């Protein structure tokens, strides 16, 4: 996959390109990265690419001409690249969307700054707007890196064990189950016996039960739209019965 970021701060992306699984995957050629700074397309010696909004108001707006020139430059190397604009007005990012983007051959991620970008960029290009939550940050770089990390880790070969991505929270529509490692006892809390039993069928059932229990408690909305398997329905019914039997 070829990912390009249109950004005023290309150096921020070294957090992805130089570190962790994404950095290793870049070295292995699983993905490629390029950054395009729209300042290089500014029509003034100072490199300004923002101006005051028509109609007045606070802040500055990123101008359409340099942004469009940066998009066009990105398309020269990735003609089929999907253009994404990180925006609090976009559709919230989730696992299914990340998995869909991981199947794309290329991504072009536009990182806004200031009060936003000229609307004509959005209306004159085919753009997917994506949000990472109902809040505002100073620019699109951090959201872009979160999106990229979520996508890259789903690319074949990025993770040391492909099962890691399959068993993540949201990968199957449920939150992940609790995890434990050595030591067996810590602060008077002991690893559940079933995880040390060696019985893989019981372990799988325990993990599914815990995932259902955690999802029911923390994110019941995920269960509302989920088509449960017969085993999940049985386990969920048992969990609910346990909760009714617990005295207040």
JSON list of C-alpha atoms in Angstrom, two decimals:
[
{"chain": "A", "resi": 1, "resn": "UNK", "atom": "CA", "xyz": [0.00, 0.00, 0.00]},
{"chain": "A", "resi": 2, "resn": "UNK", "atom": "CA", "xyz": [1.17, 3.51, -0.85]},
{"chain": "A", "resi": 3, "resn": "UNK", "atom": "CA", "xyz": [0.05, 6.17, 1.64]},
{"chain": "A", "resi": 4, "resn": "UNK", "atom": "CA", "xyz": [0.63, 9.86, 1.08]},
{"chain": "A", "resi": 5, "resn": "UNK", "atom": "CA", "xyz": [-0.09, 12.62, 3.56]},
{"chain": "A", "resi": 6, "resn": "UNK", "atom": "CA", "xyz": [-0.80, 16.19, 2.51]},
{"chain": "A", "resi": 7, "resn": "UNK", "atom": "CA", "xyz": [0.44, 18.08, 5.54]},
{"chain": "A", "resi": 8, "resn": "UNK", "atom": "CA", "xyz": [2.15, 21.23, 6.73]},
{"chain": "A", "resi": 9, "resn": "UNK", "atom": "CA", "xyz": [4.15, 19.14, 9.20]},
{"chain": "A", "resi": 10, "resn": "UNK", "atom": "CA", "xyz": [5.65, 16.08, 7.46]},
{"chain": "A", "resi": 11, "resn": "UNK", "atom": "CA", "xyz": [8.10, 15.57, 10.33]},
{"chain": "A", "resi": 12, "resn": "UNK", "atom": "CA", "xyz": [5.27, 14.54, 12.63]},
{"chain": "A", "resi": 13, "resn": "UNK", "atom": "CA", "xyz": [4.83, 11.28, 10.72]},
{"chain": "A", "resi": 14, "resn": "UNK", "atom": "CA", "xyz": [8.20, 9.95, 11.87]},
{"chain": "A", "resi": 15, "resn": "UNK", "atom": "CA", "xyz": [6.26, 8.58, 14.84]},
{"chain": "A", "resi": 16, "resn": "UNK", "atom": "CA", "xyz": [4.83, 6.04, 12.38]},
{"chain": "A", "resi": 17, "resn": "UNK", "atom": "CA", "xyz": [7.67, 5.65, 9.92]},
{"chain": "A", "resi": 18, "resn": "UNK", "atom": "CA", "xyz": [10.47, 5.23, 12.47]},
{"chain": "A", "resi": 19, "resn": "UNK", "atom": "CA", "xyz": [8.84, 3.34, 15.34]},
{"chain": "A", "resi": 20, "resn": "UNK", "atom": "CA", "xyz": [6.97, 0.19, 16.27]},
{"chain": "A", "resi": 21, "resn": "UNK", "atom": "CA", "xyz": [5.25, -2.27, 13.97]},
{"chain": "A", "resi": 22, "resn": "UNK", "atom": "CA", "xyz": [4.45, 0.41, 11.40]},
{"chain": "A", "resi": 23, "resn": "UNK", "atom": "CA", "xyz": [8.11, 1.42, 11.16]},
{"chain": "A", "resi": 24, "resn": "UNK", "atom": "CA", "xyz": [9.16, -2.21, 10.78]},
{"chain": "A", "resi": 25, "resn": "UNK", "atom": "CA", "xyz": [6.48, -2.79, 8.14]},
{"chain": "A", "resi": 26, "resn": "UNK", "atom": "CA", "xyz": [7.75, 0.24, 6.22]},
{"chain": "A", "resi": 27, "resn": "UNK", "atom": "CA", "xyz": [11.29, -1.18, 6.25]},
{"chain": "A", "resi": 28, "resn": "UNK", "atom": "CA", "xyz": [9.92, -4.52, 5.02]},
{"chain": "A", "resi": 29, "resn": "UNK", "atom": "CA", "xyz": [8.16, -2.84, 2.10]},
{"chain": "A", "resi": 30, "resn": "UNK", "atom": "CA", "xyz": [4.65, -3.73, 3.28]},
{"chain": "A", "resi": 31, "resn": "UNK", "atom": "CA", "xyz": [3.69, -0.09, 2.81]},
{"chain": "A", "resi": 32, "resn": "UNK", "atom": "CA", "xyz": [5.25, 3.05, 1.36]},
{"chain": "A", "resi": 33, "resn": "UNK", "atom": "CA", "xyz": [4.95, 6.60, 2.60]},
{"chain": "A", "resi": 34, "resn": "UNK", "atom": "CA", "xyz": [5.25, 10.04, 1.07]},
{"chain": "A", "resi": 35, "resn": "UNK", "atom": "CA", "xyz": [4.45, 13.49, 2.42]},
{"chain": "A", "resi": 36, "resn": "UNK", "atom": "CA", "xyz": [3.51, 16.52, 0.33]},
{"chain": "A", "resi": 37, "resn": "UNK", "atom": "CA", "xyz": [3.65, 19.96, 1.90]},
{"chain": "A", "resi": 38, "resn": "UNK", "atom": "CA", "xyz": [1.13, 22.30, 0.22]},
{"chain": "A", "resi": 39, "resn": "UNK", "atom": "CA", "xyz": [3.43, 25.24, 0.99]},
{"chain": "A", "resi": 40, "resn": "UNK", "atom": "CA", "xyz": [5.51, 24.25, -2.02]},
{"chain": "A", "resi": 41, "resn": "UNK", "atom": "CA", "xyz": [2.54, 25.23, -4.19]},
{"chain": "A", "resi": 42, "resn": "UNK", "atom": "CA", "xyz": [1.98, 28.63, -2.56]},
{"chain": "A", "resi": 43, "resn": "UNK", "atom": "CA", "xyz": [1.83, 31.61, -4.92]},
{"chain": "A", "resi": 44, "resn": "UNK", "atom": "CA", "xyz": [3.75, 33.91, -2.57]},
{"chain": "A", "resi": 45, "resn": "UNK", "atom": "CA", "xyz": [7.40, 34.03, -1.39]},
{"chain": "A", "resi": 46, "resn": "UNK", "atom": "CA", "xyz": [6.41, 33.56, 2.25]},
{"chain": "A", "resi": 47, "resn": "UNK", "atom": "CA", "xyz": [4.67, 30.25, 1.56]},
{"chain": "A", "resi": 48, "resn": "UNK", "atom": "CA", "xyz": [1.32, 31.30, 2.99]},
{"chain": "A", "resi": 49, "resn": "UNK", "atom": "CA", "xyz": [-1.43, 28.84, 2.12]},
{"chain": "A", "resi": 50, "resn": "UNK", "atom": "CA", "xyz": [-4.16, 30.30, 4.36]},
{"chain": "A", "resi": 51, "resn": "UNK", "atom": "CA", "xyz": [-6.32, 33.41, 4.26]},
{"chain": "A", "resi": 52, "resn": "UNK", "atom": "CA", "xyz": [-9.20, 35.06, 6.12]},
{"chain": "A", "resi": 53, "resn": "UNK", "atom": "CA", "xyz": [-12.67, 33.57, 5.62]},
{"chain": "A", "resi": 54, "resn": "UNK", "atom": "CA", "xyz": [-15.20, 35.32, 3.42]},
{"chain": "A", "resi": 55, "resn": "UNK", "atom": "CA", "xyz": [-18.01, 36.68, 5.58]},
{"chain": "A", "resi": 56, "resn": "UNK", "atom": "CA", "xyz": [-15.68, 37.32, 8.50]},
{"chain": "A", "resi": 57, "resn": "UNK", "atom": "CA", "xyz": [-15.11, 35.31, 11.61]},
{"chain": "A", "resi": 58, "resn": "UNK", "atom": "CA", "xyz": [-12.14, 34.10, 13.63]},
{"chain": "A", "resi": 59, "resn": "UNK", "atom": "CA", "xyz": [-9.22, 32.10, 12.35]},
{"chain": "A", "resi": 60, "resn": "UNK", "atom": "CA", "xyz": [-7.85, 31.36, 8.92]},
{"chain": "A", "resi": 61, "resn": "UNK", "atom": "CA", "xyz": [-8.89, 28.96, 6.14]},
{"chain": "A", "resi": 62, "resn": "UNK", "atom": "CA", "xyz": [-6.56, 26.80, 4.07]},
{"chain": "A", "resi": 63, "resn": "UNK", "atom": "CA", "xyz": [-6.77, 28.00, 0.46]},
{"chain": "A", "resi": 64, "resn": "UNK", "atom": "CA", "xyz": [-8.04, 25.80, -2.35]},
{"chain": "A", "resi": 65, "resn": "UNK", "atom": "CA", "xyz": [-5.33, 26.33, -5.03]},
{"chain": "A", "resi": 66, "resn": "UNK", "atom": "CA", "xyz": [-2.31, 25.00, -3.09]},
{"chain": "A", "resi": 67, "resn": "UNK", "atom": "CA", "xyz": [-4.34, 22.15, -1.60]},
{"chain": "A", "resi": 68, "resn": "UNK", "atom": "CA", "xyz": [-5.64, 21.11, -5.01]},
{"chain": "A", "resi": 69, "resn": "UNK", "atom": "CA", "xyz": [-2.12, 21.28, -6.44]},
{"chain": "A", "resi": 70, "resn": "UNK", "atom": "CA", "xyz": [-0.93, 18.99, -3.64]},
{"chain": "A", "resi": 71, "resn": "UNK", "atom": "CA", "xyz": [-3.77, 16.55, -4.32]},
{"chain": "A", "resi": 72, "resn": "UNK", "atom": "CA", "xyz": [-2.96, 16.56, -8.03]},
{"chain": "A", "resi": 73, "resn": "UNK", "atom": "CA", "xyz": [0.71, 15.88, -7.24]},
{"chain": "A", "resi": 74, "resn": "UNK", "atom": "CA", "xyz": [-0.27, 12.95, -5.03]},
{"chain": "A", "resi": 75, "resn": "UNK", "atom": "CA", "xyz": [-2.46, 11.54, -7.78]},
{"chain": "A", "resi": 76, "resn": "UNK", "atom": "CA", "xyz": [0.46, 11.49, -10.19]},
{"chain": "A", "resi": 77, "resn": "UNK", "atom": "CA", "xyz": [2.03, 8.65, -8.20]},
{"chain": "A", "resi": 78, "resn": "UNK", "atom": "CA", "xyz": [-1.26, 7.16, -6.97]},
{"chain": "A", "resi": 79, "resn": "UNK", "atom": "CA", "xyz": [-3.92, 7.72, -9.66]},
{"chain": "A", "resi": 80, "resn": "UNK", "atom": "CA", "xyz": [-6.33, 5.35, -7.91]},
{"chain": "A", "resi": 81, "resn": "UNK", "atom": "CA", "xyz": [-5.52, 6.57, -4.41]},
{"chain": "A", "resi": 82, "resn": "UNK", "atom": "CA", "xyz": [-8.55, 7.11, -2.21]},
{"chain": "A", "resi": 83, "resn": "UNK", "atom": "CA", "xyz": [-8.66, 10.68, -0.94]},
{"chain": "A", "resi": 84, "resn": "UNK", "atom": "CA", "xyz": [-9.45, 11.00, 2.78]},
{"chain": "A", "resi": 85, "resn": "UNK", "atom": "CA", "xyz": [-9.97, 14.21, 4.71]},
{"chain": "A", "resi": 86, "resn": "UNK", "atom": "CA", "xyz": [-9.59, 14.00, 8.47]},
{"chain": "A", "resi": 87, "resn": "UNK", "atom": "CA", "xyz": [-12.48, 16.03, 9.81]},
{"chain": "A", "resi": 88, "resn": "UNK", "atom": "CA", "xyz": [-14.61, 16.13, 13.00]},
{"chain": "A", "resi": 89, "resn": "UNK", "atom": "CA", "xyz": [-17.59, 16.30, 10.62]},
{"chain": "A", "resi": 90, "resn": "UNK", "atom": "CA", "xyz": [-16.72, 12.96, 9.04]},
{"chain": "A", "resi": 91, "resn": "UNK", "atom": "CA", "xyz": [-18.01, 9.48, 9.69]},
{"chain": "A", "resi": 92, "resn": "UNK", "atom": "CA", "xyz": [-16.48, 8.07, 12.90]},
{"chain": "A", "resi": 93, "resn": "UNK", "atom": "CA", "xyz": [-13.65, 5.66, 12.27]},
{"chain": "A", "resi": 94, "resn": "UNK", "atom": "CA", "xyz": [-14.30, 2.05, 13.28]},
{"chain": "A", "resi": 95, "resn": "UNK", "atom": "CA", "xyz": [-12.72, -1.34, 12.69]},
{"chain": "A", "resi": 96, "resn": "UNK", "atom": "CA", "xyz": [-14.86, -2.20, 9.67]},
{"chain": "A", "resi": 97, "resn": "UNK", "atom": "CA", "xyz": [-13.88, 1.03, 7.95]},
{"chain": "A", "resi": 98, "resn": "UNK", "atom": "CA", "xyz": [-10.20, 0.45, 8.72]},
{"chain": "A", "resi": 99, "resn": "UNK", "atom": "CA", "xyz": [-10.47, -3.07, 7.29]},
{"chain": "A", "resi": 100, "resn": "UNK", "atom": "CA", "xyz": [-12.10, -1.69, 4.15]},
{"chain": "A", "resi": 101, "resn": "UNK", "atom": "CA", "xyz": [-9.36, 0.90, 3.71]},
{"chain": "A", "resi": 102, "resn": "UNK", "atom": "CA", "xyz": [-6.72, -1.79, 4.19]},
{"chain": "A", "resi": 103, "resn": "UNK", "atom": "CA", "xyz": [-7.92, -3.34, 0.93]},
{"chain": "A", "resi": 104, "resn": "UNK", "atom": "CA", "xyz": [-7.25, -0.14, -1.02]},
{"chain": "A", "resi": 105, "resn": "UNK", "atom": "CA", "xyz": [-4.07, 0.01, -3.14]},
{"chain": "A", "resi": 106, "resn": "UNK", "atom": "CA", "xyz": [-3.31, 3.58, -2.07]},
{"chain": "A", "resi": 107, "resn": "UNK", "atom": "CA", "xyz": [-4.51, 6.32, 0.26]},
{"chain": "A", "resi": 108, "resn": "UNK", "atom": "CA", "xyz": [-4.10, 10.09, 0.11]},
{"chain": "A", "resi": 109, "resn": "UNK", "atom": "CA", "xyz": [-4.74, 11.62, 3.52]},
{"chain": "A", "resi": 110, "resn": "UNK", "atom": "CA", "xyz": [-5.43, 15.35, 3.68]},
{"chain": "A", "resi": 111, "resn": "UNK", "atom": "CA", "xyz": [-4.57, 16.96, 7.01]},
{"chain": "A", "resi": 112, "resn": "UNK", "atom": "CA", "xyz": [-6.32, 20.24, 7.67]},
{"chain": "A", "resi": 113, "resn": "UNK", "atom": "CA", "xyz": [-5.17, 23.07, 9.92]},
{"chain": "A", "resi": 114, "resn": "UNK", "atom": "CA", "xyz": [-6.46, 26.39, 11.22]},
{"chain": "A", "resi": 115, "resn": "UNK", "atom": "CA", "xyz": [-10.28, 26.70, 11.02]},
{"chain": "A", "resi": 116, "resn": "UNK", "atom": "CA", "xyz": [-10.51, 24.24, 8.16]},
{"chain": "A", "resi": 117, "resn": "UNK", "atom": "CA", "xyz": [-10.14, 24.06, 4.39]},
{"chain": "A", "resi": 118, "resn": "UNK", "atom": "CA", "xyz": [-11.90, 25.79, 1.52]},
{"chain": "A", "resi": 119, "resn": "UNK", "atom": "CA", "xyz": [-15.16, 23.90, 0.92]},
{"chain": "A", "resi": 120, "resn": "UNK", "atom": "CA", "xyz": [-14.49, 23.76, -2.82]},
{"chain": "A", "resi": 121, "resn": "UNK", "atom": "CA", "xyz": [-11.81, 21.15, -2.23]},
{"chain": "A", "resi": 122, "resn": "UNK", "atom": "CA", "xyz": [-14.49, 18.85, -0.86]},
{"chain": "A", "resi": 123, "resn": "UNK", "atom": "CA", "xyz": [-17.05, 19.58, -3.57]},
{"chain": "A", "resi": 124, "resn": "UNK", "atom": "CA", "xyz": [-14.66, 19.30, -6.52]},
{"chain": "A", "resi": 125, "resn": "UNK", "atom": "CA", "xyz": [-12.99, 16.04, -5.45]},
{"chain": "A", "resi": 126, "resn": "UNK", "atom": "CA", "xyz": [-14.29, 12.64, -4.45]},
{"chain": "A", "resi": 127, "resn": "UNK", "atom": "CA", "xyz": [-13.46, 12.76, -0.75]},
{"chain": "A", "resi": 128, "resn": "UNK", "atom": "CA", "xyz": [-14.13, 10.46, 2.19]},
{"chain": "A", "resi": 129, "resn": "UNK", "atom": "CA", "xyz": [-14.36, 12.46, 5.40]},
{"chain": "A", "resi": 130, "resn": "UNK", "atom": "CA", "xyz": [-13.36, 10.53, 8.52]},
{"chain": "A", "resi": 131, "resn": "UNK", "atom": "CA", "xyz": [-13.49, 11.55, 12.18]},
{"chain": "A", "resi": 132, "resn": "UNK", "atom": "CA", "xyz": [-11.74, 9.97, 15.16]},
{"chain": "A", "resi": 133, "resn": "UNK", "atom": "CA", "xyz": [-14.28, 11.31, 17.64]},
{"chain": "A", "resi": 134, "resn": "UNK", "atom": "CA", "xyz": [-16.56, 14.13, 18.67]},
{"chain": "A", "resi": 135, "resn": "UNK", "atom": "CA", "xyz": [-13.81, 16.55, 19.56]},
{"chain": "A", "resi": 136, "resn": "UNK", "atom": "CA", "xyz": [-11.45, 18.97, 17.82]},
{"chain": "A", "resi": 137, "resn": "UNK", "atom": "CA", "xyz": [-7.65, 18.89, 17.76]},
{"chain": "A", "resi": 138, "resn": "UNK", "atom": "CA", "xyz": [-5.18, 21.41, 16.35]},
{"chain": "A", "resi": 139, "resn": "UNK", "atom": "CA", "xyz": [-4.69, 19.66, 13.03]},
{"chain": "A", "resi": 140, "resn": "UNK", "atom": "CA", "xyz": [-5.32, 16.53, 11.02]},
{"chain": "A", "resi": 141, "resn": "UNK", "atom": "CA", "xyz": [-1.90, 14.97, 11.52]},
{"chain": "A", "resi": 142, "resn": "UNK", "atom": "CA", "xyz": [-2.61, 13.08, 14.74]},
{"chain": "A", "resi": 143, "resn": "UNK", "atom": "CA", "xyz": [-5.98, 11.77, 13.47]},
{"chain": "A", "resi": 144, "resn": "UNK", "atom": "CA", "xyz": [-4.26, 10.80, 10.20]},
{"chain": "A", "resi": 145, "resn": "UNK", "atom": "CA", "xyz": [-1.63, 8.81, 12.07]},
{"chain": "A", "resi": 146, "resn": "UNK", "atom": "CA", "xyz": [-4.31, 7.04, 14.07]},
{"chain": "A", "resi": 147, "resn": "UNK", "atom": "CA", "xyz": [-6.11, 6.13, 10.86]},
{"chain": "A", "resi": 148, "resn": "UNK", "atom": "CA", "xyz": [-2.89, 4.99, 9.21]},
{"chain": "A", "resi": 149, "resn": "UNK", "atom": "CA", "xyz": [-1.87, 2.86, 12.19]},
{"chain": "A", "resi": 150, "resn": "UNK", "atom": "CA", "xyz": [-5.30, 1.19, 12.28]},
{"chain": "A", "resi": 151, "resn": "UNK", "atom": "CA", "xyz": [-5.01, 0.40, 8.57]},
{"chain": "A", "resi": 152, "resn": "UNK", "atom": "CA", "xyz": [-1.36, -0.63, 8.40]},
{"chain": "A", "resi": 153, "resn": "UNK", "atom": "CA", "xyz": [-1.60, -3.15, 11.22]},
{"chain": "A", "resi": 154, "resn": "UNK", "atom": "CA", "xyz": [-4.27, -4.97, 9.17]},
{"chain": "A", "resi": 155, "resn": "UNK", "atom": "CA", "xyz": [-1.97, -5.34, 6.16]},
{"chain": "A", "resi": 156, "resn": "UNK", "atom": "CA", "xyz": [-0.68, -8.91, 5.77]},
{"chain": "A", "resi": 157, "resn": "UNK", "atom": "CA", "xyz": [2.74, -9.30, 7.34]},
{"chain": "A", "resi": 158, "resn": "UNK", "atom": "CA", "xyz": [2.65, -6.21, 9.57]},
{"chain": "A", "resi": 159, "resn": "UNK", "atom": "CA", "xyz": [1.98, -8.04, 12.83]},
{"chain": "A", "resi": 160, "resn": "UNK", "atom": "CA", "xyz": [4.18, -10.86, 14.03]},
{"chain": "A", "resi": 161, "resn": "UNK", "atom": "CA", "xyz": [1.12, -13.05, 14.52]},
{"chain": "A", "resi": 162, "resn": "UNK", "atom": "CA", "xyz": [-1.79, -12.47, 12.14]},
{"chain": "A", "resi": 163, "resn": "UNK", "atom": "CA", "xyz": [-4.18, -13.69, 14.83]},
{"chain": "A", "resi": 164, "resn": "UNK", "atom": "CA", "xyz": [-3.46, -10.53, 16.81]},
{"chain": "A", "resi": 165, "resn": "UNK", "atom": "CA", "xyz": [-5.54, -8.44, 14.42]},
{"chain": "A", "resi": 166, "resn": "UNK", "atom": "CA", "xyz": [-8.28, -11.06, 14.20]},
{"chain": "A", "resi": 167, "resn": "UNK", "atom": "CA", "xyz": [-8.69, -11.20, 17.97]},
{"chain": "A", "resi": 168, "resn": "UNK", "atom": "CA", "xyz": [-8.60, -7.44, 18.62]},
{"chain": "A", "resi": 169, "resn": "UNK", "atom": "CA", "xyz": [-11.51, -5.56, 20.09]},
{"chain": "A", "resi": 170, "resn": "UNK", "atom": "CA", "xyz": [-14.13, -4.82, 17.39]},
{"chain": "A", "resi": 171, "resn": "UNK", "atom": "CA", "xyz": [-12.57, -7.29, 14.92]},
{"chain": "A", "resi": 172, "resn": "UNK", "atom": "CA", "xyz": [-15.55, -9.63, 15.39]},
{"chain": "A", "resi": 173, "resn": "UNK", "atom": "CA", "xyz": [-17.94, -6.96, 16.65]},
{"chain": "A", "resi": 174, "resn": "UNK", "atom": "CA", "xyz": [-17.17, -7.53, 20.34]},
{"chain": "A", "resi": 175, "resn": "UNK", "atom": "CA", "xyz": [-14.76, -6.00, 22.81]},
{"chain": "A", "resi": 176, "resn": "UNK", "atom": "CA", "xyz": [-11.71, -8.12, 23.51]},
{"chain": "A", "resi": 177, "resn": "UNK", "atom": "CA", "xyz": [-11.53, -10.42, 26.52]},
{"chain": "A", "resi": 178, "resn": "UNK", "atom": "CA", "xyz": [-9.16, -9.81, 29.47]},
{"chain": "A", "resi": 179, "resn": "UNK", "atom": "CA", "xyz": [-5.54, -10.92, 29.04]},
{"chain": "A", "resi": 180, "resn": "UNK", "atom": "CA", "xyz": [-2.95, -12.12, 31.57]},
{"chain": "A", "resi": 181, "resn": "UNK", "atom": "CA", "xyz": [0.73, -13.00, 31.60]},
{"chain": "A", "resi": 182, "resn": "UNK", "atom": "CA", "xyz": [3.36, -13.87, 34.24]},
{"chain": "A", "resi": 183, "resn": "UNK", "atom": "CA", "xyz": [3.47, -13.79, 37.21]},
{"chain": "A", "resi": 184, "resn": "UNK", "atom": "CA", "xyz": [0.55, -16.02, 38.12]},
{"chain": "A", "resi": 185, "resn": "UNK", "atom": "CA", "xyz": [-0.20, -13.91, 41.21]},
{"chain": "A", "resi": 186, "resn": "UNK", "atom": "CA", "xyz": [0.01, -10.12, 41.41]},
{"chain": "A", "resi": 187, "resn": "UNK", "atom": "CA", "xyz": [-1.32, -8.00, 44.28]},
{"chain": "A", "resi": 188, "resn": "UNK", "atom": "CA", "xyz": [-3.34, -10.95, 45.57]},
{"chain": "A", "resi": 189, "resn": "UNK", "atom": "CA", "xyz": [-4.99, -11.44, 42.19]},
{"chain": "A", "resi": 190, "resn": "UNK", "atom": "CA", "xyz": [-4.48, -14.76, 40.45]},
{"chain": "A", "resi": 191, "resn": "UNK", "atom": "CA", "xyz": [-4.70, -15.64, 36.78]},
{"chain": "A", "resi": 192, "resn": "UNK", "atom": "CA", "xyz": [-7.96, -17.56, 36.15]},
{"chain": "A", "resi": 193, "resn": "UNK", "atom": "CA", "xyz": [-7.41, -21.31, 36.40]},
{"chain": "A", "resi": 194, "resn": "UNK", "atom": "CA", "xyz": [-8.98, -21.99, 33.03]},
{"chain": "A", "resi": 195, "resn": "UNK", "atom": "CA", "xyz": [-6.22, -20.07, 31.23]},
{"chain": "A", "resi": 196, "resn": "UNK", "atom": "CA", "xyz": [-3.64, -22.39, 32.82]},
{"chain": "A", "resi": 197, "resn": "UNK", "atom": "CA", "xyz": [-5.61, -25.56, 32.22]},
{"chain": "A", "resi": 198, "resn": "UNK", "atom": "CA", "xyz": [-4.32, -26.33, 28.74]},
{"chain": "A", "resi": 199, "resn": "UNK", "atom": "CA", "xyz": [-7.89, -27.13, 27.65]},
{"chain": "A", "resi": 200, "resn": "UNK", "atom": "CA", "xyz": [-8.19, -25.05, 24.49]},
{"chain": "A", "resi": 201, "resn": "UNK", "atom": "CA", "xyz": [-11.94, -25.59, 24.10]},
{"chain": "A", "resi": 202, "resn": "UNK", "atom": "CA", "xyz": [-12.61, -24.32, 27.62]},
{"chain": "A", "resi": 203, "resn": "UNK", "atom": "CA", "xyz": [-10.23, -21.41, 27.11]},
{"chain": "A", "resi": 204, "resn": "UNK", "atom": "CA", "xyz": [-12.00, -20.41, 23.89]},
{"chain": "A", "resi": 205, "resn": "UNK", "atom": "CA", "xyz": [-15.38, -20.55, 25.63]},
{"chain": "A", "resi": 206, "resn": "UNK", "atom": "CA", "xyz": [-14.08, -18.53, 28.60]},
{"chain": "A", "resi": 207, "resn": "UNK", "atom": "CA", "xyz": [-12.66, -15.86, 26.29]},
{"chain": "A", "resi": 208, "resn": "UNK", "atom": "CA", "xyz": [-15.91, -15.59, 24.32]},
{"chain": "A", "resi": 209, "resn": "UNK", "atom": "CA", "xyz": [-17.91, -15.37, 27.56]},
{"chain": "A", "resi": 210, "resn": "UNK", "atom": "CA", "xyz": [-15.65, -12.62, 28.89]},
{"chain": "A", "resi": 211, "resn": "UNK", "atom": "CA", "xyz": [-15.82, -10.73, 25.59]},
{"chain": "A", "resi": 212, "resn": "UNK", "atom": "CA", "xyz": [-19.62, -10.88, 25.69]},
{"chain": "A", "resi": 213, "resn": "UNK", "atom": "CA", "xyz": [-19.70, -9.86, 29.34]},
{"chain": "A", "resi": 214, "resn": "UNK", "atom": "CA", "xyz": [-17.36, -6.91, 28.77]},
{"chain": "A", "resi": 215, "resn": "UNK", "atom": "CA", "xyz": [-19.27, -5.78, 25.67]},
{"chain": "A", "resi": 216, "resn": "UNK", "atom": "CA", "xyz": [-22.61, -6.01, 27.50]},
{"chain": "A", "resi": 217, "resn": "UNK", "atom": "CA", "xyz": [-21.23, -3.93, 30.37]},
{"chain": "A", "resi": 218, "resn": "UNK", "atom": "CA", "xyz": [-19.21, -1.33, 28.48]},
{"chain": "A", "resi": 219, "resn": "UNK", "atom": "CA", "xyz": [-20.65, -1.14, 24.96]},
{"chain": "A", "resi": 220, "resn": "UNK", "atom": "CA", "xyz": [-24.15, -2.65, 24.86]},
{"chain": "A", "resi": 221, "resn": "UNK", "atom": "CA", "xyz": [-24.77, -0.73, 21.63]},
{"chain": "A", "resi": 222, "resn": "UNK", "atom": "CA", "xyz": [-22.45, -3.17, 19.86]},
{"chain": "A", "resi": 223, "resn": "UNK", "atom": "CA", "xyz": [-24.74, -6.06, 20.78]},
{"chain": "A", "resi": 224, "resn": "UNK", "atom": "CA", "xyz": [-27.90, -4.28, 19.66]},
{"chain": "A", "resi": 225, "resn": "UNK", "atom": "CA", "xyz": [-27.04, -4.62, 15.96]},
{"chain": "A", "resi": 226, "resn": "UNK", "atom": "CA", "xyz": [-25.11, -7.88, 16.19]},
{"chain": "A", "resi": 227, "resn": "UNK", "atom": "CA", "xyz": [-26.43, -11.13, 14.76]},
{"chain": "A", "resi": 228, "resn": "UNK", "atom": "CA", "xyz": [-25.53, -13.56, 17.54]},
{"chain": "A", "resi": 229, "resn": "UNK", "atom": "CA", "xyz": [-24.49, -17.14, 16.92]},
{"chain": "A", "resi": 230, "resn": "UNK", "atom": "CA", "xyz": [-26.38, -19.83, 18.84]},
{"chain": "A", "resi": 231, "resn": "UNK", "atom": "CA", "xyz": [-23.42, -20.20, 21.23]},
{"chain": "A", "resi": 232, "resn": "UNK", "atom": "CA", "xyz": [-23.23, -16.43, 21.80]},
{"chain": "A", "resi": 233, "resn": "UNK", "atom": "CA", "xyz": [-26.97, -16.29, 22.49]},
{"chain": "A", "resi": 234, "resn": "UNK", "atom": "CA", "xyz": [-26.68, -19.11, 25.02]},
{"chain": "A", "resi": 235, "resn": "UNK", "atom": "CA", "xyz": [-23.69, -17.55, 26.78]},
{"chain": "A", "resi": 236, "resn": "UNK", "atom": "CA", "xyz": [-25.27, -14.10, 26.80]},
{"chain": "A", "resi": 237, "resn": "UNK", "atom": "CA", "xyz": [-28.45, -15.48, 28.31]},
{"chain": "A", "resi": 238, "resn": "UNK", "atom": "CA", "xyz": [-26.37, -17.17, 31.02]},
{"chain": "A", "resi": 239, "resn": "UNK", "atom": "CA", "xyz": [-24.49, -13.89, 31.71]},
{"chain": "A", "resi": 240, "resn": "UNK", "atom": "CA", "xyz": [-27.74, -11.97, 32.07]},
{"chain": "A", "resi": 241, "resn": "UNK", "atom": "CA", "xyz": [-29.14, -14.63, 34.38]},
{"chain": "A", "resi": 242, "resn": "UNK", "atom": "CA", "xyz": [-26.01, -14.39, 36.54]},
{"chain": "A", "resi": 243, "resn": "UNK", "atom": "CA", "xyz": [-26.46, -10.63, 36.82]},
{"chain": "A", "resi": 244, "resn": "UNK", "atom": "CA", "xyz": [-30.10, -11.03, 37.89]},
{"chain": "A", "resi": 245, "resn": "UNK", "atom": "CA", "xyz": [-29.03, -13.52, 40.57]},
{"chain": "A", "resi": 246, "resn": "UNK", "atom": "CA", "xyz": [-26.42, -11.18, 42.08]},
{"chain": "A", "resi": 247, "resn": "UNK", "atom": "CA", "xyz": [-27.96, -9.54, 45.20]},
{"chain": "A", "resi": 248, "resn": "UNK", "atom": "CA", "xyz": [-27.95, -5.73, 45.28]}
]
